[in-house]
Short mmCIF file of C-alpha atoms in Angstrom, two decimals:
data_model
loop_
_atom_site.label_atom_id
_atom_site.label_comp_id
_atom_site.label_asym_id
_atom_site.label_seq_id
_atom_site.Cartn_x
_atom_site.Cartn_y
_atom_site.Cartn_z
CA MET A 7 1.14 19.82 73.56
CA LEU A 8 4.36 17.66 73.93
CA PHE A 9 5.11 18.03 70.00
CA TRP A 10 5.30 22.08 70.73
CA ILE A 11 7.25 21.85 74.14
CA LEU A 12 10.30 19.38 72.19
CA VAL A 13 10.00 22.24 69.70
CA ALA A 14 10.48 25.20 72.42
CA ALA A 15 12.72 23.34 73.53
CA LEU A 16 14.88 22.18 70.14
CA THR A 17 14.62 26.24 69.21
CA ALA A 18 16.31 26.79 72.50
CA ALA A 19 19.23 24.63 72.28
CA LEU A 20 19.54 25.60 68.48
CA ALA A 21 19.78 29.10 69.76
CA VAL A 22 22.01 28.51 72.39
CA ILE A 23 24.64 26.67 69.98
CA LEU A 24 24.27 29.51 67.28
CA LEU A 25 24.56 32.69 70.45
CA TYR A 26 27.89 30.52 72.01
CA PRO A 27 30.32 32.06 69.49
CA LEU A 28 29.37 35.06 69.13
CA LEU A 29 29.74 35.61 72.81
CA ARG A 30 32.66 33.75 73.65
CA GLY A 31 34.14 35.69 70.49
CA ALA A 32 33.76 39.02 72.27
CA LYS A 33 35.85 37.67 75.56
CA ALA A 34 38.52 35.83 73.85
CA ALA A 35 39.35 39.33 71.66
CA ASP A 36 39.91 41.12 75.25
CA ASN A 37 42.64 38.50 76.13
CA ILE A 38 44.94 38.72 73.03
CA ARG A 39 46.86 41.23 74.05
CA ALA A 40 47.40 39.72 77.68
CA GLY A 41 48.16 36.19 75.59
CA GLU A 42 50.64 37.78 73.23
CA ALA A 43 52.99 39.55 76.56
CA ALA A 44 52.79 36.21 78.53
CA VAL A 45 53.85 34.47 75.25
CA TYR A 46 56.99 37.07 74.94
CA ARG A 47 57.84 37.01 78.86
CA ASP A 48 58.33 32.95 78.92
CA GLN A 49 60.26 33.92 76.01
CA LEU A 50 62.39 35.37 78.01
CA ARG A 51 62.48 32.94 80.68
CA GLU A 52 63.45 30.31 78.19
CA LEU A 53 66.39 32.77 76.89
CA ASP A 54 67.62 32.98 80.26
CA ARG A 55 67.69 29.18 80.67
CA ASP A 56 69.75 28.70 77.34
CA LEU A 57 72.23 31.08 77.89
CA ASP A 58 73.03 29.56 81.77
CA GLY A 59 73.02 26.13 79.83
CA GLY A 60 75.51 27.13 76.91
CA LEU A 61 73.01 26.53 73.92
CA ILE A 62 73.49 30.39 73.03
CA THR A 63 76.36 32.70 73.25
CA PRO A 64 75.97 36.08 75.34
CA GLU A 65 75.68 38.77 72.12
CA GLU A 66 72.81 36.23 70.86
CA ALA A 67 71.56 36.44 74.32
CA ASP A 68 71.64 40.39 74.19
CA TYR A 69 70.19 40.44 70.66
CA ALA A 70 67.50 38.01 70.87
CA ARG A 71 66.57 39.95 74.41
CA ALA A 72 66.53 43.26 72.61
CA GLU A 73 63.98 42.37 69.95
CA ILE A 74 61.69 40.55 72.53
CA GLY A 75 61.62 43.48 74.69
CA ARG A 76 60.92 45.42 72.23
CA ARG A 77 57.52 43.16 71.49
CA LEU A 78 56.85 42.90 74.90
CA ILE A 79 56.72 46.66 75.28
CA ALA A 80 55.02 47.43 71.55
CA VAL A 81 51.88 45.25 73.41
CA SER A 82 51.99 46.70 76.86
CA ALA A 83 51.80 49.96 75.39
CA ASP A 84 48.74 48.84 73.48
CA GLU A 85 47.01 47.28 76.07
CA PRO A 86 45.74 50.40 78.08
CA ALA A 87 43.84 51.31 74.42
CA GLU A 88 42.28 47.72 74.28
CA THR A 89 39.04 48.77 76.35
CA PRO A 90 36.35 45.81 76.93
CA LYS A 91 33.49 47.04 74.43
CA PRO A 92 29.94 45.99 74.47
CA ALA A 93 30.03 43.72 71.10
CA ARG A 94 27.08 45.89 69.60
CA HIS A 95 28.05 44.45 66.26
CA HIS A 96 26.31 41.06 67.24
CA ARG A 97 22.94 42.61 68.40
CA PHE A 98 21.47 42.34 65.50
CA THR A 99 22.64 38.43 64.91
CA GLU A 100 21.72 38.13 68.33
CA ALA A 101 18.05 39.03 67.40
CA PHE A 102 17.71 37.15 64.70
CA VAL A 103 18.86 34.21 65.85
CA LEU A 104 16.58 34.63 69.19
CA LEU A 105 13.50 35.99 67.97
CA VAL A 106 13.39 36.30 63.89
CA LEU A 107 14.54 32.61 63.04
CA PRO A 108 12.31 30.91 65.20
CA VAL A 109 9.06 33.19 63.52
CA LEU A 110 9.88 32.20 60.06
CA GLY A 111 10.73 28.23 60.94
CA LEU A 112 7.11 28.29 62.90
CA CYS A 113 5.71 29.63 59.88
CA LEU A 114 7.51 28.14 57.14
CA TYR A 115 5.94 24.30 59.37
CA LEU A 116 2.54 25.85 59.36
CA THR A 117 2.78 26.62 55.81
CA THR A 118 4.16 23.45 54.55
CA GLY A 119 3.85 21.33 57.54
CA ARG A 120 0.70 19.31 58.80
CA PRO A 121 0.36 20.04 62.40
CA ASP A 122 -2.69 18.38 62.38
CA LEU A 123 -1.99 14.92 61.47
CA PRO A 124 -1.36 12.76 63.96
CA SER A 125 2.06 10.85 64.31
CA GLN A 126 1.95 7.55 62.99
CA PRO A 127 4.92 4.86 63.54
CA LEU A 128 6.85 2.84 60.78
CA GLU A 129 4.54 -0.06 61.55
CA ALA A 130 0.80 1.66 60.41
CA ARG A 131 2.42 2.61 57.31
CA LEU A 132 3.79 -0.50 55.74
CA GLU A 133 -0.23 -1.58 57.00
CA ASN A 134 -1.44 1.17 54.51
CA PRO A 135 1.11 2.74 52.15
CA GLY A 136 -0.74 3.85 49.82
CA ASN A 137 1.13 5.09 46.58
CA ASP A 138 4.68 5.66 48.82
CA VAL A 139 7.19 3.41 46.87
CA ALA A 140 9.72 3.47 49.61
CA VAL A 141 7.08 2.21 51.72
CA LEU A 142 6.15 -0.79 49.67
CA ILE A 143 9.82 -1.47 48.72
CA THR A 144 10.31 -1.78 52.89
CA LYS A 145 7.03 -3.86 52.96
CA ALA A 146 7.96 -6.18 50.49
CA GLU A 147 11.61 -6.45 52.21
CA ARG A 148 10.72 -7.54 55.31
CA HIS A 149 8.72 -9.81 54.19
CA LEU A 150 10.96 -11.45 51.91
CA ALA A 151 13.44 -11.26 54.85
CA GLU A 152 11.09 -13.31 56.40
CA LYS A 153 10.21 -15.97 53.85
CA PRO A 154 13.07 -15.81 51.05
CA ASP A 155 11.26 -18.28 49.50
CA ASP A 156 8.29 -16.35 48.10
CA GLY A 157 9.09 -16.31 44.49
CA LYS A 158 6.13 -14.60 44.14
CA GLY A 159 7.46 -11.52 46.42
CA TRP A 160 10.42 -11.52 44.11
CA ASP A 161 8.63 -11.29 41.18
CA VAL A 162 6.62 -8.43 42.58
CA LEU A 163 9.85 -6.55 43.96
CA ALA A 164 11.87 -7.21 41.18
CA PRO A 165 10.17 -4.91 38.04
CA ILE A 166 10.24 -2.11 41.38
CA TYR A 167 14.00 -2.73 42.31
CA PHE A 168 14.59 -1.33 38.09
CA ARG A 169 12.22 1.16 37.78
CA THR A 170 13.71 2.70 40.94
CA MET A 171 17.26 2.77 39.59
CA ARG A 172 18.29 -0.01 41.80
CA VAL A 173 19.90 -2.32 39.33
CA ASN A 174 21.54 -5.04 41.45
CA ASP A 175 18.88 -5.12 43.69
CA ALA A 176 16.20 -6.09 40.46
CA GLN A 177 19.31 -8.35 39.19
CA VAL A 178 19.00 -10.40 42.51
CA ALA A 179 15.34 -10.32 42.59
CA TYR A 180 15.22 -11.24 39.22
CA ARG A 181 17.16 -14.62 39.92
CA ASN A 182 15.57 -15.27 42.67
CA ALA A 183 12.50 -15.37 41.05
CA ILE A 184 13.50 -17.63 37.88
CA ARG A 185 15.02 -19.98 40.68
CA LEU A 186 11.97 -20.26 42.35
CA LEU A 187 8.95 -20.16 40.18
CA GLY A 188 11.14 -21.16 36.84
CA PRO A 189 12.13 -19.07 33.73
CA SER A 190 9.82 -17.08 31.71
CA PRO A 191 10.32 -14.56 28.84
CA VAL A 192 8.87 -11.52 31.39
CA ARG A 193 11.66 -12.61 33.77
CA LEU A 194 14.48 -13.68 31.85
CA ASP A 195 14.25 -10.10 29.89
CA GLY A 196 13.96 -8.31 32.87
CA LEU A 197 17.18 -10.04 33.81
CA ALA A 198 18.76 -9.35 30.31
CA GLU A 199 17.84 -5.71 31.23
CA THR A 200 19.20 -5.24 34.73
CA LEU A 201 22.49 -7.32 33.09
CA MET A 202 22.44 -4.16 30.43
CA ALA A 203 22.11 -1.70 32.44
CA VAL A 204 25.44 -2.92 34.96
CA SER A 205 27.26 -2.37 31.79
CA ASP A 206 26.18 0.93 30.20
CA GLY A 207 23.72 -0.40 27.57
CA VAL A 208 25.97 -3.29 25.77
CA VAL A 209 24.62 -6.25 25.48
CA THR A 210 26.83 -8.76 26.94
CA GLU A 211 27.76 -12.40 26.84
CA GLU A 212 25.69 -13.27 29.97
CA ALA A 213 22.69 -10.99 29.20
CA ARG A 214 22.65 -12.34 25.23
CA GLN A 215 22.07 -15.70 26.60
CA VAL A 216 19.27 -15.11 28.64
CA LEU A 217 17.78 -13.41 25.68
CA GLU A 218 18.14 -16.45 23.90
CA GLN A 219 16.90 -18.41 26.27
CA SER A 220 14.27 -16.28 26.38
CA LEU A 221 13.27 -17.04 22.96
CA THR A 222 13.29 -20.38 23.57
CA LEU A 223 10.31 -19.76 25.12
CA GLN A 224 8.85 -17.62 23.24
CA PRO A 225 10.71 -17.26 19.39
CA ASP A 226 8.42 -14.19 18.70
CA ASN A 227 9.75 -11.94 21.47
CA PRO A 228 9.87 -8.55 20.10
CA ARG A 229 12.20 -7.40 23.19
CA ALA A 230 14.67 -10.08 23.34
CA ARG A 231 15.02 -9.92 18.95
CA PHE A 232 15.42 -5.95 19.57
CA TYR A 233 18.27 -6.61 22.29
CA ILE A 234 19.71 -9.64 20.11
CA ALA A 235 19.97 -7.77 16.69
CA LEU A 236 21.45 -4.52 19.13
CA SER A 237 23.98 -6.99 20.41
CA MET A 238 25.40 -7.79 16.62
CA GLU A 239 24.98 -3.54 15.99
CA GLN A 240 27.59 -3.28 18.97
CA ALA A 241 29.67 -6.31 17.73
CA GLY A 242 30.62 -4.46 14.59
CA GLN A 243 28.29 -6.54 12.70
CA PRO A 244 26.00 -4.58 10.65
CA ASP A 245 24.75 -7.19 7.87
CA GLU A 246 23.74 -9.45 10.63
CA ALA A 247 22.41 -6.49 12.80
CA ARG A 248 20.00 -5.26 9.81
CA GLN A 249 18.49 -8.52 8.76
CA ALA A 250 17.94 -9.56 12.27
CA PHE A 251 16.12 -5.38 12.48
CA GLU A 252 14.20 -6.43 9.60
CA ALA A 253 13.13 -9.51 10.40
CA LEU A 254 11.46 -7.88 13.54
CA ALA A 255 10.14 -5.05 11.65
CA LYS A 256 8.15 -7.65 9.24
CA GLN A 257 7.33 -9.53 12.36
CA SER A 258 5.75 -6.38 14.26
CA PRO A 259 2.33 -5.06 13.46
CA SER A 260 2.21 -1.72 11.55
CA ASP A 261 1.00 0.36 14.78
CA ALA A 262 3.86 -1.76 17.36
CA PRO A 263 5.12 1.53 19.68
CA TRP A 264 8.79 -0.37 19.23
CA LEU A 265 8.55 0.05 15.25
CA PRO A 266 10.06 3.47 14.60
CA LEU A 267 12.56 2.45 16.84
CA VAL A 268 13.75 -0.45 14.61
CA ASN A 269 13.37 0.90 11.87
CA GLN A 270 15.96 3.90 12.80
CA HIS A 271 18.28 0.65 13.78
CA ILE A 272 17.60 -0.54 9.91
CA ALA A 273 18.58 2.86 8.90
CA MET A 274 21.66 2.88 10.97
CA ASN A 275 22.58 -0.61 9.33
CA GLY A 276 22.64 0.38 5.70
CA GLY A 277 18.72 -0.54 5.20
CA ALA A 278 15.70 1.00 4.15
CA PRO A 279 12.88 1.41 6.92
CA ALA A 280 10.14 -1.16 6.91
CA GLY A 281 7.15 0.05 5.08
CA ALA A 282 8.72 3.95 4.22
CA ASN A 283 8.44 5.61 0.88
CA PRO A 284 11.75 5.71 -0.63
CA ALA A 285 11.20 9.11 -1.76
CA ALA A 286 10.37 10.39 2.12
CA PRO A 287 13.06 12.00 4.29
CA GLY A 288 15.08 10.20 6.54
CA ALA A 289 13.40 6.57 4.84
CA ASN A 290 16.24 6.22 2.00
CA PRO A 291 19.59 4.82 3.20
CA SER A 292 21.49 7.73 1.24
CA ALA A 293 20.04 9.95 3.67
CA PRO A 294 22.08 12.03 5.85
CA GLY A 295 23.73 10.22 8.73
CA ASN A 296 23.18 6.71 6.86
CA PRO A 297 26.42 4.86 5.79
CA THR A 298 26.60 4.24 2.27
CA GLN A 299 27.37 0.37 0.92
CA GLU A 300 31.25 1.76 0.75
CA ASP A 301 30.96 2.64 4.55
CA VAL A 302 29.82 -0.71 5.30
CA ALA A 303 32.22 -2.57 3.24
CA ALA A 304 34.93 -0.16 4.50
CA ALA A 305 33.78 -0.57 7.94
CA GLU A 306 34.34 -4.42 7.58
CA ASN A 307 37.94 -3.92 7.00
CA MET A 308 39.20 -1.27 10.04
CA SER A 309 39.92 -2.14 13.65
CA ALA A 310 37.60 -1.86 16.14
CA GLY A 311 39.10 1.92 17.47
CA ASP A 312 38.82 2.94 13.67
CA ARG A 313 35.49 1.54 13.11
CA GLN A 314 34.38 3.62 16.35
CA GLN A 315 36.09 6.92 15.16
CA MET A 316 34.42 6.44 11.40
CA ILE A 317 30.59 5.96 13.12
CA ARG A 318 31.57 9.07 15.45
CA GLY A 319 32.70 10.87 12.27
CA MET A 320 29.04 10.72 10.83
CA VAL A 321 27.28 11.11 13.55
CA GLU A 322 28.98 14.21 14.00
CA SER A 323 28.34 15.08 9.99
CA LEU A 324 24.41 14.31 10.95
CA ASP A 325 24.48 16.54 13.90
CA ALA A 326 26.22 19.42 11.78
CA LYS A 327 23.56 18.92 8.89
CA LEU A 328 20.44 18.83 11.36
CA SER A 329 21.55 21.98 12.49
CA GLU A 330 21.36 23.52 9.11
CA ASP A 331 18.11 21.59 8.08
CA PRO A 332 16.60 20.94 11.85
CA ASN A 333 12.90 19.54 9.65
CA ASN A 334 14.32 15.98 9.73
CA PHE A 335 12.56 13.68 11.86
CA GLU A 336 14.10 11.04 11.31
CA GLY A 337 17.63 12.33 11.32
CA TRP A 338 16.80 13.38 15.13
CA VAL A 339 15.81 9.75 16.12
CA ARG A 340 19.26 8.87 14.26
CA LEU A 341 21.17 11.25 15.99
CA VAL A 342 19.85 10.56 19.73
CA ARG A 343 19.78 6.95 19.26
CA SER A 344 23.95 7.57 17.90
CA TYR A 345 24.64 9.53 20.94
CA ALA A 346 22.87 7.00 23.17
CA VAL A 347 25.22 3.65 21.40
CA LEU A 348 28.41 6.01 22.03
CA ASN A 349 27.51 6.14 25.60
CA ASP A 350 27.98 10.00 25.00
CA LYS A 351 24.69 10.37 26.93
CA ASP A 352 25.13 14.74 27.23
CA ARG A 353 25.15 15.07 23.47
CA ALA A 354 22.56 12.66 23.64
CA ALA A 355 20.29 15.05 25.82
CA GLY A 356 21.50 17.91 23.85
CA ALA A 357 20.46 16.33 20.45
CA LEU A 358 16.86 15.12 22.66
CA LYS A 359 16.32 19.20 23.09
CA ARG A 360 17.22 20.38 19.75
CA GLY A 361 14.95 17.69 18.53
CA LEU A 362 12.03 18.81 20.60
CA ALA A 363 12.55 22.15 19.14
CA ALA A 364 11.74 21.24 15.79
CA PHE A 365 9.04 18.51 16.74
CA PRO A 366 7.61 20.13 20.03
CA LEU A 367 5.11 18.22 22.71
CA PRO A 368 2.38 17.33 21.89
CA GLY A 369 3.07 16.41 18.55
CA GLU A 370 3.13 13.07 17.46
CA GLU A 371 7.22 13.17 16.24
CA GLY A 372 7.73 15.27 20.20
CA ARG A 373 6.22 12.24 21.83
CA GLN A 374 8.32 10.13 19.87
CA LEU A 375 11.54 11.08 20.66
CA LEU A 376 10.75 11.75 24.52
CA ALA A 377 9.55 7.51 24.50
CA LEU A 378 13.23 6.89 22.21
CA ALA A 379 14.87 8.91 25.24
CA ARG A 380 12.96 7.61 28.26
CA GLU A 381 13.81 3.79 26.90
CA LEU A 382 17.45 4.50 26.43
CA GLY A 383 18.05 6.12 29.91
CA ILE A 384 19.01 9.72 28.44
CA ALA A 385 17.65 12.61 31.10
CA THR A 386 14.66 13.97 29.44
CA GLU A 387 14.55 16.96 32.78
CA GLY A 388 14.50 20.40 30.76
CA ALA A 389 14.28 18.96 27.46
CA THR A 390 10.61 20.39 26.85
CA GLN A 391 11.19 23.86 28.29
#
């Protein structure tokens, strides 16, 4: 009962707030002419004071008095016509605010709300958070505020922060977990990913050092090896990057979920994907969008800006060829990845949408494209429509 009393009181208060400008506006409109006349009379009195003080000449005073008097006569002549009128044009609005708006709000609440649900304070929700991620995070944060040396708490909270795009908080959580529990491949890889997320996907020197530390603990760690190879690619070292990706491909099982992405990077750096048929579309290094050996040799002698321009030109050439012949799955994979590497997320999302149009879900190729986009942090909303 108290709830409905509060709802009624709030509805009445809101109606008063909405109606006040309408009711006040009608009264203000009636006083406009009277206010204008008072202003002109004040101007006449001020004019006399200026004349007595010698601030203006008698001729200027006569001219100004005549102009002010003309305006005052015009206002006075209009006053009888301005009789108060009931604000009939506001009656519909007033009825809407007083009747229709509360009824609509009540119907909306009864349809989408839960009036039968008992109130539950935050403490009770923290005891039984269910699948509410926000409540889970709040519960973990409260626990760690009381016990900041609980390494397991930081270890659990770090990946949750990362999944909810709280990258800076995830970085702090991973560092605390490593400090309290010691380094592990999972924690070090997570910390490296937060560092890369802050730098828009670039494998920074600090991130590479963390990844190398991870490899000392687990030499066959595919995630760390992939990111280190990616750092070579981003540094303009195609030969070293290709060799690192090829080594990772040889180490990986044939059904490894990351193998298509590794093969795509091998092709981007002038190599042939592992286990691919040279005659198959997209497996040949000379396929559309792949650099030739001449391109690689020329890139080694270019400045960073010229090399970036050459890469962008190759990507745009691949984009144009895929527009003419969209039945090239490896081409779409390379195009999405290339735009992501160039930090052009809008074009990467557009390429993803066009690729999914050529290889729609739930086909295997479509699922691979969607998985690639999620790994690269490319928006997938609307891509499957």
